[in-house]
mmCIF file with all atom_site columns, C-alpha atoms and ligand atoms in Angstrom:
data_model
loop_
_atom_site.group_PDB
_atom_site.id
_atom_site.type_symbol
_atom_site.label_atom_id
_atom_site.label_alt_id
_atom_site.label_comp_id
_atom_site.label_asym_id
_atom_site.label_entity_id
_atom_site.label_seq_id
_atom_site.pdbx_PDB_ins_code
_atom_site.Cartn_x
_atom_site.Cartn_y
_atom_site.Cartn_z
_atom_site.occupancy
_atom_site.B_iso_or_equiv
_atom_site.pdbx_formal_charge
_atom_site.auth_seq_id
_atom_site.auth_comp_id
_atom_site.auth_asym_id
_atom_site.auth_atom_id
_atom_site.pdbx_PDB_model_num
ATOM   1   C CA  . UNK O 1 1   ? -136.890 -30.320 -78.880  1.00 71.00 ? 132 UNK O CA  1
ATOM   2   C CA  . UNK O 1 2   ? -133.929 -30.761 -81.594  1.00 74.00 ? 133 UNK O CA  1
ATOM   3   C CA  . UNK O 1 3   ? -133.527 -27.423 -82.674  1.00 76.00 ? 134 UNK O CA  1
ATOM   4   C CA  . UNK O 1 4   ? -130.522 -29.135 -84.815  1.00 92.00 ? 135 UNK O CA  1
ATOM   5   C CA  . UNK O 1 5   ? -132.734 -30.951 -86.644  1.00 92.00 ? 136 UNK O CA  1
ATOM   6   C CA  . UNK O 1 6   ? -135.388 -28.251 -87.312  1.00 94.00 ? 137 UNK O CA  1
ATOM   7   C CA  . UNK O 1 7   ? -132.599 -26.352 -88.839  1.00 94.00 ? 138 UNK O CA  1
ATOM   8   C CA  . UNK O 1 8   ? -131.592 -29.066 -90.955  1.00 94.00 ? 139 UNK O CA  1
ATOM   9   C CA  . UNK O 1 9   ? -135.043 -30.356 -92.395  1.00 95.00 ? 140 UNK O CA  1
ATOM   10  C CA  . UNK O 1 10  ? -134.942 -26.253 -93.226  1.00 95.00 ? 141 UNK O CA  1
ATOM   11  C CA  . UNK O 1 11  ? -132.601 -25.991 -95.237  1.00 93.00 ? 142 UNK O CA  1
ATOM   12  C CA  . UNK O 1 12  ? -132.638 -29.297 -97.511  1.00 95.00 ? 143 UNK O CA  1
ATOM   13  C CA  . UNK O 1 13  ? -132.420 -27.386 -100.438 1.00 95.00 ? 144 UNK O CA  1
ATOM   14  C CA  . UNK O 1 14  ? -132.292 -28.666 -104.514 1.00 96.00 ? 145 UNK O CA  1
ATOM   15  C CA  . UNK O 1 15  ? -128.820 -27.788 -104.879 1.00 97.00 ? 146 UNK O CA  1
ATOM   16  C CA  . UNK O 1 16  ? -127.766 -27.945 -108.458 1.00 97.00 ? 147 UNK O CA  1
ATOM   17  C CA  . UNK O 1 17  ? -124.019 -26.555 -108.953 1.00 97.00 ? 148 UNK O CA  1
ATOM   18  C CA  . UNK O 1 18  ? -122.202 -29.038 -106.971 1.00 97.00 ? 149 UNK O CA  1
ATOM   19  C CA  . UNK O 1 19  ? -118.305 -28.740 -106.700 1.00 96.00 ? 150 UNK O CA  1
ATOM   20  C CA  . UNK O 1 20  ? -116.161 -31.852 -108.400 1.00 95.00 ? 151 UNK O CA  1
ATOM   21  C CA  . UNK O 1 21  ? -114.503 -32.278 -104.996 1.00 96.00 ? 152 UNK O CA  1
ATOM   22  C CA  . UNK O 1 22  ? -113.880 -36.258 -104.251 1.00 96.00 ? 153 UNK O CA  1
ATOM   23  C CA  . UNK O 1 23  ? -116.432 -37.783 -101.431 1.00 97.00 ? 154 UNK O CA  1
ATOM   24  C CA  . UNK O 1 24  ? -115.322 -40.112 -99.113  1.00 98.00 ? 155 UNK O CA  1
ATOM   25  C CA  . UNK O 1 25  ? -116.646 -43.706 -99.389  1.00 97.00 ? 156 UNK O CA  1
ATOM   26  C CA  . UNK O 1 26  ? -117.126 -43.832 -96.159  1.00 98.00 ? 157 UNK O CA  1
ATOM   27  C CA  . UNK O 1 27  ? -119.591 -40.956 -96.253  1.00 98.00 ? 158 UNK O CA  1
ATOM   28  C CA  . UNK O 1 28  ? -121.982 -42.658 -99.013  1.00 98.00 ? 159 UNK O CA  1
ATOM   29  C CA  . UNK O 1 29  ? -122.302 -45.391 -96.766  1.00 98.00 ? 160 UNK O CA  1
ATOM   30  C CA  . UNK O 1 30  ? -123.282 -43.298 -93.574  1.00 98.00 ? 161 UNK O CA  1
ATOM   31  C CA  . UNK O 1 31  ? -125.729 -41.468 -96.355  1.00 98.00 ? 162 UNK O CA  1
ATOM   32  C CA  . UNK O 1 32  ? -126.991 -44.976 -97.243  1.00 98.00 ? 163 UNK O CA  1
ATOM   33  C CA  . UNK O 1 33  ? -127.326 -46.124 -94.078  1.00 98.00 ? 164 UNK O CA  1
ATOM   34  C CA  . UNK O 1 34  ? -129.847 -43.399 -93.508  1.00 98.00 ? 165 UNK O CA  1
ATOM   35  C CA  . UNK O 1 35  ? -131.845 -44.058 -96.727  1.00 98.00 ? 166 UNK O CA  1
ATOM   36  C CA  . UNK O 1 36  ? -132.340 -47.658 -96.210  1.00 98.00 ? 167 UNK O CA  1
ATOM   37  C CA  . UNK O 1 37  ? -133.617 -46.907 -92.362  1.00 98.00 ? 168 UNK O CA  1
ATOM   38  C CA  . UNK O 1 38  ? -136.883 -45.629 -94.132  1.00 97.00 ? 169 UNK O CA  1
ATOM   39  C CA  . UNK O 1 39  ? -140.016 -46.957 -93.795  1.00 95.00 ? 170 UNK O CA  1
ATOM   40  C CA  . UNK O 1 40  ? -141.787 -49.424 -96.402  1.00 91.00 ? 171 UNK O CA  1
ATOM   41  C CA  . UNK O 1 41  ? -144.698 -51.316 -96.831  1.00 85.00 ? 172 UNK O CA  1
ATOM   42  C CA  . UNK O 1 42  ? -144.668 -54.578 -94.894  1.00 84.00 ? 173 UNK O CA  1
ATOM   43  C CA  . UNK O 1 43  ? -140.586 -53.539 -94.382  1.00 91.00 ? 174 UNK O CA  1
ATOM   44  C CA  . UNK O 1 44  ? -140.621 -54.966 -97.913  1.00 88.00 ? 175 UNK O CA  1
ATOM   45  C CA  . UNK O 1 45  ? -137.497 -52.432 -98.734  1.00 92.00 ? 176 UNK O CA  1
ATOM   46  C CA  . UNK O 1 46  ? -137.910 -52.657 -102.373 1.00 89.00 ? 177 UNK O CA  1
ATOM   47  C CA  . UNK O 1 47  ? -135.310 -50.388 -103.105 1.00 92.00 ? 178 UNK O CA  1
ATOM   48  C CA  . UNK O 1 48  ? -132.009 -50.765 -104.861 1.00 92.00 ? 179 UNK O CA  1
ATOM   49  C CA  . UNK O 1 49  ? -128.814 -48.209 -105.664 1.00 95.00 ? 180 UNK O CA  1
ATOM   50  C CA  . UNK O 1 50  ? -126.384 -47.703 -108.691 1.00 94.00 ? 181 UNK O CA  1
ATOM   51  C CA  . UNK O 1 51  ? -123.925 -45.875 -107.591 1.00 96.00 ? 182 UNK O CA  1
ATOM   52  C CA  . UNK O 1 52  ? -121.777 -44.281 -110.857 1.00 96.00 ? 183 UNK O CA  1
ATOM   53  C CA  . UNK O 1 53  ? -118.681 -42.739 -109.876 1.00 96.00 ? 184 UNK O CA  1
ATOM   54  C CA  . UNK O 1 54  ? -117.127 -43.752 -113.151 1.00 96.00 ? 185 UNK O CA  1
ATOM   55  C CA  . UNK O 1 55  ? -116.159 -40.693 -115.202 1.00 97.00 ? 186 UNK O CA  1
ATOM   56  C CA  . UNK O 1 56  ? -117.841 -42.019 -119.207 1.00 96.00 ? 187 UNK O CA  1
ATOM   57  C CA  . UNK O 1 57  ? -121.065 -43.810 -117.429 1.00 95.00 ? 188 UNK O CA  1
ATOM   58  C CA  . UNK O 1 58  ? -121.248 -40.351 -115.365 1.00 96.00 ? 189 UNK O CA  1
ATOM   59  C CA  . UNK O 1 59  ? -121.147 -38.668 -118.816 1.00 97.00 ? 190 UNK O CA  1
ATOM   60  C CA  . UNK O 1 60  ? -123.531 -41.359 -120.443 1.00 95.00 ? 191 UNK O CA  1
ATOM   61  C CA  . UNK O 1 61  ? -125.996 -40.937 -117.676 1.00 95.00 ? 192 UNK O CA  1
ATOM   62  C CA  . UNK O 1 62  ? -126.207 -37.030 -117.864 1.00 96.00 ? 193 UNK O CA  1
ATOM   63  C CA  . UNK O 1 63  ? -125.879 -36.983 -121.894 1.00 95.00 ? 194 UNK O CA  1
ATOM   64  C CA  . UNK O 1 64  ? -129.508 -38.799 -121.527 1.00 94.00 ? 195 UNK O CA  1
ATOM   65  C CA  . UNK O 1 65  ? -131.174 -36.239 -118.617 1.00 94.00 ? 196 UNK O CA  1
ATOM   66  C CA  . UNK O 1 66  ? -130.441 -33.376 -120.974 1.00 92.00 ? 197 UNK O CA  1
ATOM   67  C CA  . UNK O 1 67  ? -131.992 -35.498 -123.926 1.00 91.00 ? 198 UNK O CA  1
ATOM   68  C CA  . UNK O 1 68  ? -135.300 -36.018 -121.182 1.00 90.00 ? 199 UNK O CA  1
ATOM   69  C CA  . UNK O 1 69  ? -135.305 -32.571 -119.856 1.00 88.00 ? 200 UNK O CA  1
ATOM   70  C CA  . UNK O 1 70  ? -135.535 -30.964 -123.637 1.00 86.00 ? 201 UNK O CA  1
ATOM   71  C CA  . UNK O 1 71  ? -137.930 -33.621 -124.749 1.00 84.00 ? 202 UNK O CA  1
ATOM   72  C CA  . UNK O 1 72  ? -140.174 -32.521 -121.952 1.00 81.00 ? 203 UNK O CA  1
ATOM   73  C CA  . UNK O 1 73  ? -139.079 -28.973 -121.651 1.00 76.00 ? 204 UNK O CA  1
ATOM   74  C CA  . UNK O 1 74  ? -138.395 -27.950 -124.951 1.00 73.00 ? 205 UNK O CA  1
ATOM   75  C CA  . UNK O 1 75  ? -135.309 -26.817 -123.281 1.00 68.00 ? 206 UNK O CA  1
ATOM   76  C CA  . UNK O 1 76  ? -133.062 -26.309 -126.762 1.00 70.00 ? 207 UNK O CA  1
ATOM   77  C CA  . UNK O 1 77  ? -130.258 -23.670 -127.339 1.00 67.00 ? 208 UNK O CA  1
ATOM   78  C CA  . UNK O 1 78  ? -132.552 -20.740 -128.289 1.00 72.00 ? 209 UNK O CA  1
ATOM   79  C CA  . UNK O 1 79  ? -134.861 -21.555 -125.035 1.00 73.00 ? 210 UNK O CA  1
ATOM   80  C CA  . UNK O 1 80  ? -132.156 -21.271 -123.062 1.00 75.00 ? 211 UNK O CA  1
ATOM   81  C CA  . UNK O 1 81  ? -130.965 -18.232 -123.968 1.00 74.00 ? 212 UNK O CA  1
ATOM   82  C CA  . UNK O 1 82  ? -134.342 -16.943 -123.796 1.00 79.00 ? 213 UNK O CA  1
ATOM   83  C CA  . UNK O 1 83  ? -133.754 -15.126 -120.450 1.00 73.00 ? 214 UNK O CA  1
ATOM   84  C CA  . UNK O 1 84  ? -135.146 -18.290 -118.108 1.00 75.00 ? 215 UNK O CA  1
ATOM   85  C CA  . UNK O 1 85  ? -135.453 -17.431 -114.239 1.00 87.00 ? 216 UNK O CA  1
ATOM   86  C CA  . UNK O 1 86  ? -133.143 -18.701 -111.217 1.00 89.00 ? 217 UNK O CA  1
ATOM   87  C CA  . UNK O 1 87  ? -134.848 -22.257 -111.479 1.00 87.00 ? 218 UNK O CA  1
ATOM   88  C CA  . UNK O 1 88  ? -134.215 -22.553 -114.568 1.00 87.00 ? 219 UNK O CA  1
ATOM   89  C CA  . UNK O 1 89  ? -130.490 -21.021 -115.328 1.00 89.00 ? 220 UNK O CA  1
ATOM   90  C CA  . UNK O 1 90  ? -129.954 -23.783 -112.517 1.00 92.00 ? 221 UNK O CA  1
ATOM   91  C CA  . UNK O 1 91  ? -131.730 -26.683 -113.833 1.00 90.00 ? 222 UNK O CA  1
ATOM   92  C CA  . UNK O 1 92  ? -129.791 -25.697 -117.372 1.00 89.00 ? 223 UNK O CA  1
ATOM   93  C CA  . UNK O 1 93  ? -126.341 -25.497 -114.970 1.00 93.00 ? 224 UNK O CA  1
ATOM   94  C CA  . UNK O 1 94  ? -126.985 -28.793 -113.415 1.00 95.00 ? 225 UNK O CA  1
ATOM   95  C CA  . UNK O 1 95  ? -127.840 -30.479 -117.186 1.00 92.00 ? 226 UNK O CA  1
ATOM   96  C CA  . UNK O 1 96  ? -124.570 -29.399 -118.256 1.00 93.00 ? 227 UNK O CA  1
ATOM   97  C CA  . UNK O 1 97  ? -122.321 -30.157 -115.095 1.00 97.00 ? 228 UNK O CA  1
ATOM   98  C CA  . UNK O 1 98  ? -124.135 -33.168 -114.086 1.00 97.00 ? 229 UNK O CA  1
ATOM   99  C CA  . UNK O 1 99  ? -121.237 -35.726 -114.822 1.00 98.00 ? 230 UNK O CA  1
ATOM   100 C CA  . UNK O 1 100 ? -118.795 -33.425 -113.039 1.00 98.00 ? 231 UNK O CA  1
ATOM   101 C CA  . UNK O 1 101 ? -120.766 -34.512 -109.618 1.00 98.00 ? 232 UNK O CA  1
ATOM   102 C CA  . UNK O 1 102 ? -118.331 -37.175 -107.802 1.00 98.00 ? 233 UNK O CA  1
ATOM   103 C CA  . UNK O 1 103 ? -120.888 -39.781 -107.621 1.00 98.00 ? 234 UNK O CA  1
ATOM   104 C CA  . UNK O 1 104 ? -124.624 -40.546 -109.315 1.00 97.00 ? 235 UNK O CA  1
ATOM   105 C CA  . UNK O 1 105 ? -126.521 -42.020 -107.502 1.00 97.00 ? 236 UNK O CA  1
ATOM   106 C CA  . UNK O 1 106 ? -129.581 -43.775 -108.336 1.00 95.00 ? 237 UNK O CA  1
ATOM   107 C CA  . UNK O 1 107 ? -132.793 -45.020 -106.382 1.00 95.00 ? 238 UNK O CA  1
ATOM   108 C CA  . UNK O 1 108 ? -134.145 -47.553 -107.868 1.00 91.00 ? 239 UNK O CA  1
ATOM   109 C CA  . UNK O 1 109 ? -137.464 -49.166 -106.959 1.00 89.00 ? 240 UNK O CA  1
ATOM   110 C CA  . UNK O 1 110 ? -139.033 -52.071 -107.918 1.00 84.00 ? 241 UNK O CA  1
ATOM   111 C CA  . UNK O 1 111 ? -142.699 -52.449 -109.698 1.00 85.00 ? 242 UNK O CA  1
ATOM   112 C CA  . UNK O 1 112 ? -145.541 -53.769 -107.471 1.00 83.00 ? 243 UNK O CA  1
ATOM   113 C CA  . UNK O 1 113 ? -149.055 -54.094 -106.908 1.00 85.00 ? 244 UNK O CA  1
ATOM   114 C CA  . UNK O 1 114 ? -150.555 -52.249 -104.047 1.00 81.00 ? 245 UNK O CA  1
ATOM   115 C CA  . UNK O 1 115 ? -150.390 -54.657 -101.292 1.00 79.00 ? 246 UNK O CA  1
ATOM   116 C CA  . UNK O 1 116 ? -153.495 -57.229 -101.720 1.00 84.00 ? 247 UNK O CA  1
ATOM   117 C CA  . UNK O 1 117 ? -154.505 -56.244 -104.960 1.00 90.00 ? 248 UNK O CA  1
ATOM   118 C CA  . UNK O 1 118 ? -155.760 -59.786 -106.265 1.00 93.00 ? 249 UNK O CA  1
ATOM   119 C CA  . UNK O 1 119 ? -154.056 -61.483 -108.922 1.00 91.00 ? 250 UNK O CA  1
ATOM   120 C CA  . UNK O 1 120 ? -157.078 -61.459 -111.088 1.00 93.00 ? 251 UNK O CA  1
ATOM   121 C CA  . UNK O 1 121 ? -157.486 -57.425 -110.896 1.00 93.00 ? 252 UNK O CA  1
ATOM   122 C CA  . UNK O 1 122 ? -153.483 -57.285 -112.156 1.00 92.00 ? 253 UNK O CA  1
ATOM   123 C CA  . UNK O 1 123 ? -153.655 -55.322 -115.365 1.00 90.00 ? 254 UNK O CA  1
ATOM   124 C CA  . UNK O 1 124 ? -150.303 -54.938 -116.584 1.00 88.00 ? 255 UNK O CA  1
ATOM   125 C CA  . UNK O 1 125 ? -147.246 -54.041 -114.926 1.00 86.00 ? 256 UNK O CA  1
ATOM   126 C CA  . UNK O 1 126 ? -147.292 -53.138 -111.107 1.00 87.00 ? 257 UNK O CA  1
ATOM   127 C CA  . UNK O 1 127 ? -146.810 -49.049 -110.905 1.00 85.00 ? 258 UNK O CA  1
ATOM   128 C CA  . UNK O 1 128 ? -143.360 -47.885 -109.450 1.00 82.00 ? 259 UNK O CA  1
ATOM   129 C CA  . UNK O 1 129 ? -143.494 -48.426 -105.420 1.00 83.00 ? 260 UNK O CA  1
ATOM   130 C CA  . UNK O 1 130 ? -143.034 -44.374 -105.343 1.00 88.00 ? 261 UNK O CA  1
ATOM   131 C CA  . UNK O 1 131 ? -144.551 -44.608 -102.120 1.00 88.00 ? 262 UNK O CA  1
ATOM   132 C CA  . UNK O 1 132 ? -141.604 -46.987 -100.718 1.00 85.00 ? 263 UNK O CA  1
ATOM   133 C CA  . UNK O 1 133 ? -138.685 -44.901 -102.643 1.00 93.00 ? 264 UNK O CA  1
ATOM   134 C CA  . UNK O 1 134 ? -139.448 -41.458 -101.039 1.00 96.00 ? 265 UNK O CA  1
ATOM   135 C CA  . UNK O 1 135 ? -138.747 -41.868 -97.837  1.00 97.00 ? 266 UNK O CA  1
ATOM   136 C CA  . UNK O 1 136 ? -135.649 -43.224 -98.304  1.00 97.00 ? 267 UNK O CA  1
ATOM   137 C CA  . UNK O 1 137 ? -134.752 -40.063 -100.547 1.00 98.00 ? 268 UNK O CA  1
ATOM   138 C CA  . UNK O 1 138 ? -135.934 -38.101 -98.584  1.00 98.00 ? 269 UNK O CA  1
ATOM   139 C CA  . UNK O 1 139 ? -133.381 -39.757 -96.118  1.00 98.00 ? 270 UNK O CA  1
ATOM   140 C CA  . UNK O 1 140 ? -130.929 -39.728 -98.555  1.00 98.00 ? 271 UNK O CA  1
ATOM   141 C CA  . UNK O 1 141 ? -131.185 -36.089 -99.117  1.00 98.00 ? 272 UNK O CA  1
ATOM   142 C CA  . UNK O 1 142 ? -131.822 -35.210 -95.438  1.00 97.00 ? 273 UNK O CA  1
ATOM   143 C CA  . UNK O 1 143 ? -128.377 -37.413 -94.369  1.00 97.00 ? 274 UNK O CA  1
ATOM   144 C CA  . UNK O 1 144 ? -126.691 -34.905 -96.923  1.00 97.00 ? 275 UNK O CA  1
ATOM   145 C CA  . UNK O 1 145 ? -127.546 -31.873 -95.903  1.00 96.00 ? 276 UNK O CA  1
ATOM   146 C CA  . UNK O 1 146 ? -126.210 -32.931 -91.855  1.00 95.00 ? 277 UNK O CA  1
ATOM   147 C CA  . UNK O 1 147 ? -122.922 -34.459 -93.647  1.00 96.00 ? 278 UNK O CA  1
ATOM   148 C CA  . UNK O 1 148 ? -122.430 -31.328 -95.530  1.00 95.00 ? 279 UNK O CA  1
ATOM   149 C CA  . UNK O 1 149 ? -123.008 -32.842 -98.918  1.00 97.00 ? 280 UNK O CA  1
ATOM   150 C CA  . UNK O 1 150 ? -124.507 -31.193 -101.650 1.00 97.00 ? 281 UNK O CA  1
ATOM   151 C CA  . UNK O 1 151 ? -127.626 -33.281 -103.634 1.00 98.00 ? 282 UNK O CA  1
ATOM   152 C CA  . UNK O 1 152 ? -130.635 -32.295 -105.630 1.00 97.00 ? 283 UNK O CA  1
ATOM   153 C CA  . UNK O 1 153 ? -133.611 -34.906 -106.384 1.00 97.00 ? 284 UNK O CA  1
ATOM   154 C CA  . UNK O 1 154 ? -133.894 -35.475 -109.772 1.00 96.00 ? 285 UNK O CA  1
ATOM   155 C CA  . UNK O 1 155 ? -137.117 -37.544 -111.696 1.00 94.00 ? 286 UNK O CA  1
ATOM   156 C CA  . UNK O 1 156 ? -136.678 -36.351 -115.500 1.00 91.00 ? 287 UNK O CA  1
ATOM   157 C CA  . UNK O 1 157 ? -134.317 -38.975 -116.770 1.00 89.00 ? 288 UNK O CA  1
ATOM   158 C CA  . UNK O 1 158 ? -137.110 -41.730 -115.507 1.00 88.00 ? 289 UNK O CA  1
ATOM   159 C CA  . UNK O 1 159 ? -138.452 -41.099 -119.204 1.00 86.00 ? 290 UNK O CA  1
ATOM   160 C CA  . UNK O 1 160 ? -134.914 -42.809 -120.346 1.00 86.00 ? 291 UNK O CA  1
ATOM   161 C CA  . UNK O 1 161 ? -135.940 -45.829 -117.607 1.00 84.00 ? 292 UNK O CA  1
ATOM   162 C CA  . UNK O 1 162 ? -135.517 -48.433 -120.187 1.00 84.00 ? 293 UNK O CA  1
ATOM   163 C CA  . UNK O 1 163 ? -132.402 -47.597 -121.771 1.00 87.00 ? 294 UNK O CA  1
ATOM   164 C CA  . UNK O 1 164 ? -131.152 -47.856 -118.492 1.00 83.00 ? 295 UNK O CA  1
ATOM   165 C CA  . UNK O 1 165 ? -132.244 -51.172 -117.718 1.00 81.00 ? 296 UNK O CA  1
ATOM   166 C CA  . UNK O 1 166 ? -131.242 -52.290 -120.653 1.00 85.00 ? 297 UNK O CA  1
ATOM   167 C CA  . UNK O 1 167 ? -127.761 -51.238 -120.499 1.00 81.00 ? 298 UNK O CA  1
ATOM   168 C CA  . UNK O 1 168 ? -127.077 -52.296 -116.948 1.00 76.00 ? 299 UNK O CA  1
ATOM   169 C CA  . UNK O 1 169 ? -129.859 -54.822 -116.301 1.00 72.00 ? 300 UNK O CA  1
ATOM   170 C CA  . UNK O 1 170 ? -133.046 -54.882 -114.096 1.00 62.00 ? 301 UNK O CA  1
ATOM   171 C CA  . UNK O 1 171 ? -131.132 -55.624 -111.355 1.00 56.00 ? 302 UNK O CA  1
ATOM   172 C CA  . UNK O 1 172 ? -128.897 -52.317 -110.622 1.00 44.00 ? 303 UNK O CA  1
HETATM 173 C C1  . FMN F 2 .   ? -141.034 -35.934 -107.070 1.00 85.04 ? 587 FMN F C1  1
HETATM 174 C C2  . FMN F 2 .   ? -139.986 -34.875 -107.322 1.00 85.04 ? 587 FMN F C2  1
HETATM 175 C C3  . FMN F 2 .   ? -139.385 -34.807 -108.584 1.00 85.04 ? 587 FMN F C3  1
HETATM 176 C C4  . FMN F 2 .   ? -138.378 -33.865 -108.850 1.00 85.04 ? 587 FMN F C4  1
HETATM 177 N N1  . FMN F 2 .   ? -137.730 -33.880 -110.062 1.00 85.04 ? 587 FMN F N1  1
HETATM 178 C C5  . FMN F 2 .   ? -136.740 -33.002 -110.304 1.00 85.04 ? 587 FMN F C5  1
HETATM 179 C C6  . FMN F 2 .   ? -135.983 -33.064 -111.527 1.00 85.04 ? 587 FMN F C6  1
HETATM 180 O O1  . FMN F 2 .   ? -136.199 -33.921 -112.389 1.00 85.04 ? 587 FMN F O1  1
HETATM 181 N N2  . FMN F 2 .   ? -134.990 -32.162 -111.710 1.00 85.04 ? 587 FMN F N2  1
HETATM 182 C C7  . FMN F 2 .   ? -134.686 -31.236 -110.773 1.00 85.04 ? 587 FMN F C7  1
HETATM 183 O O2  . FMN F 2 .   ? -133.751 -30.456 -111.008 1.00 85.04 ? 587 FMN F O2  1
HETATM 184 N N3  . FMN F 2 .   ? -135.376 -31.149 -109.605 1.00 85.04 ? 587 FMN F N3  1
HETATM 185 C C8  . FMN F 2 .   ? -136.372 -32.031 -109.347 1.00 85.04 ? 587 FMN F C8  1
HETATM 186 N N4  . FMN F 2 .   ? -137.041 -31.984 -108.140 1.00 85.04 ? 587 FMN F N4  1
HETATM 187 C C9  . FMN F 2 .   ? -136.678 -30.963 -107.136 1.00 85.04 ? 587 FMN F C9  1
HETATM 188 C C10 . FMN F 2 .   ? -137.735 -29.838 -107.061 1.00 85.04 ? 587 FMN F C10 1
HETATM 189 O O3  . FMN F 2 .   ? -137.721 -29.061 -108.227 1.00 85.04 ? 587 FMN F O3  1
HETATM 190 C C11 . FMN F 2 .   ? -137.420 -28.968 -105.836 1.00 85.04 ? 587 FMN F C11 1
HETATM 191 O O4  . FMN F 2 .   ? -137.400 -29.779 -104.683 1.00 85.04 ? 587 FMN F O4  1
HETATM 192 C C12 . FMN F 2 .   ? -138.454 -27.857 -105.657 1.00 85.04 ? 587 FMN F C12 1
HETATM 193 O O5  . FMN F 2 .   ? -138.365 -26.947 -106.737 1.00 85.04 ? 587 FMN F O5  1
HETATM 194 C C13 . FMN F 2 .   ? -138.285 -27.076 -104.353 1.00 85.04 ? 587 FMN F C13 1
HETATM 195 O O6  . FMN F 2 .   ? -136.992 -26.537 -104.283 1.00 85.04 ? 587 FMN F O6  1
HETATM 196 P P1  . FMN F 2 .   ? -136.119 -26.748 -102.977 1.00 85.04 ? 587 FMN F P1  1
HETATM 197 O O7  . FMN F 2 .   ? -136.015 -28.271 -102.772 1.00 85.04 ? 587 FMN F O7  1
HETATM 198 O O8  . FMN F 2 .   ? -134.799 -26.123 -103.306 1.00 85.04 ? 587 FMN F O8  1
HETATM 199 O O9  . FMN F 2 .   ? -136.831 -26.093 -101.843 1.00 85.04 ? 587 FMN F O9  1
HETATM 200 C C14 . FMN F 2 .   ? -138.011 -32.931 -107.847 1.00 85.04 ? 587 FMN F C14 1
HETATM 201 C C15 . FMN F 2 .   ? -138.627 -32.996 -106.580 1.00 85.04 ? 587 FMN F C15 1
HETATM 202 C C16 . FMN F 2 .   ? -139.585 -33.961 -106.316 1.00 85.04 ? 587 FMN F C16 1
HETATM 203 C C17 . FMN F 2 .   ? -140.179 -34.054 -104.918 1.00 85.04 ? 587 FMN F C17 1
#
């Protein structure tokens, strides 16, 4: 037994009013580290980072979440005054203080077919290898919490995908 660890994968919380504080390099890598020792597919590790750190693509990046989460949520001015519960004074807290976060960080992952899927069933694009990405989140998130680090998962700005790739390229 690690009751260390019990405690830790107990507490991994969404945590969505982060302080500003500066992060150590050195502690992204260790978090890293621990994201990219997830399992995959075949090891295939089809996963890639952006890290933004950078104060205007910060802002750029969390101008377009709030543009996804109203799209989806309706989430405009009189909505959020409309008395919304915990989750959602902190999703609107997090929307508006995302760029104020020392680093972004994304996890990328690349499209692909389900492994053997023959060429001549391949409609389209691959789906996103969600199954691959995950674990290494979860890692991500997990590696956190035991460093002390604040994080919450976010999916909504996935809507803005291709403004993203088009602004800093399908490669991260
Ligand atoms: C696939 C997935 C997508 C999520 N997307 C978002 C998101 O876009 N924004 C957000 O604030 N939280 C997001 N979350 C976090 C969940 O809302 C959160 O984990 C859940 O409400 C449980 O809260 P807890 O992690 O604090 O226990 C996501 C979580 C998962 C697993």
């Amino acid at each position: 037994m690690n009751p260390a660890f019990f405690d830790l994968v107990g507490n991994v919380r969404a945590m969505r009013r982060l302080k500003p504080d500066p992060v150590p390099m050195e502690l992204i890598w260790k978090v890293l580290n621990a994201g990219v020792q997830a399992p995959s597919g075949q090891n295939t590790q089809p996963w890639k980072f952006v890290l933004i750190s950078d104060s205007e693509r910060k802002k750029w990046f969390a101008e377009r979440y709030i543009q996804a989460i109203e799209s989806r949520f309706h989430a405009d001015a009189g909505e959020r005054k409309a008395n919304p519960g915990r989750q959602l004074r902190a999703l609107y807290y997090q929307m508006d203080h995302m760029h104020e976060a020392p680093y972004l960080l994304l996890v990328c992952g690349e499209r692909d077919w389900p492994f053997k899927v023959p060429l001549d069933q391949r409609i389209g694009e691959g789906p996103p290898n969600y199954g691959a990405v995950y674990p290494c989140v979860q890692n991500i998130l997990l590696a956190c919490r035991a460093l002390g680090l604040g994080a919450a998962l976010t999916t909504m700005h996935q809507v803005q995908e291709m403004t993203f790739v088009n602004k800093w390229g399908s490669d991260g």
